[in-house]
Structures are given as structure tokens and as C-alpha cells.
XYZ file of C-alpha atoms in Angstrom:
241
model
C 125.287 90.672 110.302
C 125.552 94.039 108.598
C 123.339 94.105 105.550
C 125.147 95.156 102.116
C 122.653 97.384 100.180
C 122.594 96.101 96.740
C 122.733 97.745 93.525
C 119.717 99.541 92.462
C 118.755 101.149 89.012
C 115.759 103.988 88.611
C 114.588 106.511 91.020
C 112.051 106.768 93.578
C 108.310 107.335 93.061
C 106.908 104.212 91.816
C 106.509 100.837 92.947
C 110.018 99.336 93.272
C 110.738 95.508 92.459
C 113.166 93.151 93.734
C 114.089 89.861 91.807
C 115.143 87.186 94.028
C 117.548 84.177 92.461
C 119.514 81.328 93.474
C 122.138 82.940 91.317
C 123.462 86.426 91.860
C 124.084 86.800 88.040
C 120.293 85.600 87.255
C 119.268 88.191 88.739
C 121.470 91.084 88.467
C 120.675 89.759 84.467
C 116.848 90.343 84.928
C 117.789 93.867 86.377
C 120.016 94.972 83.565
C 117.125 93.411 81.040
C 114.294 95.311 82.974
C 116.373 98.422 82.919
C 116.222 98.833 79.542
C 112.319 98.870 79.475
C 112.134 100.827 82.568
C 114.772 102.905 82.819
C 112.959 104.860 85.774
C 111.476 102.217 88.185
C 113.633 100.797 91.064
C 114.829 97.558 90.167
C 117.404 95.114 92.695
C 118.595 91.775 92.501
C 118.830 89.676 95.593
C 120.788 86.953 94.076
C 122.710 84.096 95.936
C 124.059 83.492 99.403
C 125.773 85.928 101.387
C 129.012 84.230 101.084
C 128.469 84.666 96.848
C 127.479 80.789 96.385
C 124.298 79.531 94.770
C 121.124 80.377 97.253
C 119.469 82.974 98.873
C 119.870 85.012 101.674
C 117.121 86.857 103.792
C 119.636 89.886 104.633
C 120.284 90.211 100.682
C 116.168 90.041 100.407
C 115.261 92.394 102.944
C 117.739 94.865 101.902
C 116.769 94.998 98.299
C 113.180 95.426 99.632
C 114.132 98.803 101.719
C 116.741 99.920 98.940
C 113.309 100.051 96.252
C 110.748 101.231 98.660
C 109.634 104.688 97.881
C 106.531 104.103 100.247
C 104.171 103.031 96.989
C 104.743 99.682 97.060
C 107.709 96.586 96.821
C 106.483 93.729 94.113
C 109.131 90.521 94.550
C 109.838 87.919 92.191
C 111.355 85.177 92.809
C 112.638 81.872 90.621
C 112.210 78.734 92.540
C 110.206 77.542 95.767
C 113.023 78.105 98.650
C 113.491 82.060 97.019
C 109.851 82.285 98.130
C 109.942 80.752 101.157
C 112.911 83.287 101.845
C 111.451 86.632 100.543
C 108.205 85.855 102.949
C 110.248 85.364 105.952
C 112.325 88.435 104.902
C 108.611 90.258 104.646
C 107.297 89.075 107.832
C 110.369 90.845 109.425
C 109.123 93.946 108.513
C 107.438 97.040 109.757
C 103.685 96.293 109.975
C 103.630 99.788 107.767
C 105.830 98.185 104.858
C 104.733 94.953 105.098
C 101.581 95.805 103.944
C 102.488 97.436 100.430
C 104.950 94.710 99.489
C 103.781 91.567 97.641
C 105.304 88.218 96.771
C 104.102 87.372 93.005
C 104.335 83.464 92.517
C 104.729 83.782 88.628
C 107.703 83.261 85.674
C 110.779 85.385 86.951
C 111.611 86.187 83.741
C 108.216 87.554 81.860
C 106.718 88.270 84.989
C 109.711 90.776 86.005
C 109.530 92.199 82.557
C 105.727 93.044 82.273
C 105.697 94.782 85.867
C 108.794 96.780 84.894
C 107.222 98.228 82.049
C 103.875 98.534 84.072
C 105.748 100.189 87.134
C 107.236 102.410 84.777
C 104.270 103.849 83.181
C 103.269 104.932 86.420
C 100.835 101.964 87.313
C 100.110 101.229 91.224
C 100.854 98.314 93.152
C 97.459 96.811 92.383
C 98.668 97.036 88.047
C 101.949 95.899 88.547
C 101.297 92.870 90.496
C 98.399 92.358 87.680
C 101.011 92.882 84.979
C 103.320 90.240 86.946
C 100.934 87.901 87.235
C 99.974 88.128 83.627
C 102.514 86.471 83.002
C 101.289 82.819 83.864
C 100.315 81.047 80.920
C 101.109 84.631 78.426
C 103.234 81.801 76.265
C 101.382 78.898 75.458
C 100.789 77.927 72.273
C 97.111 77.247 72.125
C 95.118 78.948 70.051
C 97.957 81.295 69.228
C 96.795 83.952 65.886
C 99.073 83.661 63.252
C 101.953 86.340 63.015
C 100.724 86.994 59.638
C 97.355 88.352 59.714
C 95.269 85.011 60.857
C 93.546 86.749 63.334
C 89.741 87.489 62.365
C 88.579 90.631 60.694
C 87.039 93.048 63.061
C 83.355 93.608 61.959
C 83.183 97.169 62.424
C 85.915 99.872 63.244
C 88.751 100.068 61.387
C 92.096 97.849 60.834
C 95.489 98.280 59.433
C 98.221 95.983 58.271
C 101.986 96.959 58.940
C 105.287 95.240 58.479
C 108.030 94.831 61.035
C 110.926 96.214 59.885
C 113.193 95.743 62.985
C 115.947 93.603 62.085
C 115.326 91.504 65.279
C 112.031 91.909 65.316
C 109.561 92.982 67.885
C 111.775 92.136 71.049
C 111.813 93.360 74.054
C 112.792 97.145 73.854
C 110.586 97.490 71.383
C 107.817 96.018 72.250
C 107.952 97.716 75.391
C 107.614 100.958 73.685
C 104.687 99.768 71.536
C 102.920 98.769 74.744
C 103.957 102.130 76.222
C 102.234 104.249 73.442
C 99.216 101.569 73.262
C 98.667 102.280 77.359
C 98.293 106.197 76.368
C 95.656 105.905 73.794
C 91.936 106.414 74.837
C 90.674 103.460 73.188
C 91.179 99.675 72.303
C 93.893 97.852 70.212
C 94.493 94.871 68.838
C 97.470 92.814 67.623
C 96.605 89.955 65.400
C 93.722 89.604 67.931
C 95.935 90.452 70.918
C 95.018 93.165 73.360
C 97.982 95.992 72.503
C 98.423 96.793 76.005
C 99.655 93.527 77.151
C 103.901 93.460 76.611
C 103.714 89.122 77.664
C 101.071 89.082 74.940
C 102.539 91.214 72.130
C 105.988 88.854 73.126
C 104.288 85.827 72.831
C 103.349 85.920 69.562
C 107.286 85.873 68.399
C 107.267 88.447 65.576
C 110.079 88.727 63.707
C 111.498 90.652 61.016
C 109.053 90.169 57.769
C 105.869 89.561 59.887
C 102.804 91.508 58.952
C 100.435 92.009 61.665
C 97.127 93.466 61.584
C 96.371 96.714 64.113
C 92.580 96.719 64.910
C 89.976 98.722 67.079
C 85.856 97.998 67.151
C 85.760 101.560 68.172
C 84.356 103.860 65.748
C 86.590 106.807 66.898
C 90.091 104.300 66.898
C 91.630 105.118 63.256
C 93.799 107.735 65.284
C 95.211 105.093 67.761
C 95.438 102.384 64.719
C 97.705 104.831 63.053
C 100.003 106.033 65.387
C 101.125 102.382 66.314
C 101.538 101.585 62.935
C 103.453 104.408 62.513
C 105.637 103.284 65.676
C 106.366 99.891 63.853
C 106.938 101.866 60.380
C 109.247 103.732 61.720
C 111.431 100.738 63.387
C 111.188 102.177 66.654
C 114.638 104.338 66.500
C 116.744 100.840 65.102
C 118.597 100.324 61.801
């Protein structure tokens, strides 16, 4: 059977990831949702059956794999047991070369495929992005969760900063993404509320909306420039009215 070489968003050059659903529009969803934080990574959906019904299909797997593969590295996701079970025997068909730098991540579809987009698109490695995939286990529950408004406990030394979210919608995706983004460039450590600032799942988790005052810390002495930019990133609403 003649493969049909899906849809892909983003360009070459960094790892590429394929989203693997029992429904074609789950997962040509998830790409459209990744695409907006990573406009620049290779993203395809291998959704459904070959004949469009509800399933998967090794030819739609293994061609989404070879449509992202830039030669850095393939990270799949997939949503239930039988996607997996399909994606491996879609990976064991491959070259011995490309076998090796693709990787099956057993974590949430959803906030797993959205952390290693914005980790593949900030130039992270296969190693990272499978990290920032499987960060995504557990990134939501509810225990011991700091309070959105500044419950989190004082950092002894350092400095700290409380800011506002204006966003009408609050800190969603796209915009959390670009916090993260910024928060990945800066030489030194971050807080949110207690939160490391570098990790989207955890920023997300924590549900801020707009009203929310968080609290931007660092323990390092040399920090107050990093504090300040990101709370200049949520002051400024990050480009939304």
C-alpha cells in the first residue's frame, strides 16, 4: 500500500514529533495547538485508520516519522495503549540508522506534546525534548499546589517581585510558552510562586488567570535582571489586548 505523507508544519533542523491518535482530528488538533508554540519544529499527526475510521494505522505512523525526520531525532506521542503498540511496530520497521534517534514517550498526549514542542523549538536535543515530554506525568496534580496568589514562601536571600496578569485569558498556552521561552534564555534561576520558570507543564498547572498575582523569585544574588525582564513580559500582556 502506497503511503500518503501527511501534513506537516515547521521546518527541518530540530527534533521532529509525531502525535499518534485513534482520531485523525485529535491529532491533527494537537498539531494545530503545538504550532502555535512552535511555529518552527516539525509537527504530524498520524490520526485514525487508513480508510479515515477511528484507529491507527502503521503506514500513517511510519510516514509521519520520515516526513519529521531531519536526522536529529523523531519523539512520538501517542494517546492510548494500541497507538503504542502501533508506533513501535512502525519503529522496528525502520532503518537501524533511524531507529535509533526516534523514541516512543509513554506520557499525556496532550501536555506531553505541548512541553516537547516548545522544548524542540528552542533548539533542545532529543535527550530535552523527550525530558520535556515526559515532564509531563504528574505536572497537574493538585498536591501541594502554591497558591496563584503569592502563597509560595519568601525566598531568603536574592531578590523577588510581584506582577499581575493582565491577559484577559490568562496565562494560557501561547503565552506561557513565551514566558518559558525567555525564562530558558536567562543565565540564572526563576521561580513562579515556587515553580521552576522553565517548566511550560508547571507554569500551566498552576491555572493563572486574569487578576492573579504571582511572585517572580531567584536565590541568586546576580538574578534582579532575569526577575525583571519576566515581569516585564507579563506587564506587558505578552502582545494581547
Amino acid at each position: 500500500m502506497q503511503r500518503q505523507a501527511p501534513e506537516v508544519t515547521g521546518v527541518s533542523g530540530k527534533v521532529g514529533l509525531v502525535f499518534v491518535s485513534h482520531s485523525a482530528k485529535i491529532a491533527e488538533g494537537l498539531v494545530e495547538l503545538a504550532a502555535q508554540m512552535a511555529a518552527g519544529t516539525a509537527l504530524a499527526a498520524a490520526g485514525g485508520t487508513d480508510d479515515g475510521g477511528v484507529g491507527t494505522s502503521f503506514d500513517r505512523v511510519a510516514a509521519a516519522i520520515a516526513a519529521v525526520d531531519s536526522g536529529v531525532g523523531v519523539v512520538v506521542l501517542c494517546d492510548l495503549g494500541s497507538a503504542i503498540l502501533t508506533a513501535e511496530t512502525a519503529k522496528d520497521f525502520l532503518d537501524d540508522a533511524v531507529r535509533e534517534r526516534v523514541v516512543i514517550v509513554d506520557a499525556p498526549l496532550v501536555e506531553g506534546a505541548v512541553a516537547a514542542a516548545v522544548e524542540a523549538e528552542g533548539g533542545g536535543d532529543l535527550a530535552a525534548v523527550v525530558s520535556a515530554a515526559r515532564s509531563a506525568i504528574g505536572a497537574f496534580a493538585t498536591e501541594d499546589r502554591p497558591s496563584v496568589d503569592g502563597g509560595a514562601a519568601r525566598v531568603p536571600e536574592g531578590y523577588s517581585r510581584s506582577v499581575t496578569i493582565v491577559n484577559r485569558d490568562g496565562l494560557h498556552a501561547r503565552p506561557a510558552a513565551e514566558f518559558v521561552k525567555m525564562a530558558n534564555t536567562l543565565d540564572v534561576p526563576v521561580t513562579v510562586n515556587g515553580k521552576d520558570a522553565r517548566s511550560l507543564l508547571g507554569i500551566m498547572s498552576m491555572g493563572l488567570v486574569k487578576g492573579n498575582t504571582i511572585e517572580l523569585a531567584t536565590t541568586s544574588p546576580n538574578g534582579r535582571s532575569a526577575v525583571d525582564a519576566l515581569a516585564g513580559l507579563v506587564e506587558s500582556g505578552f502582545g494581547e489586548h
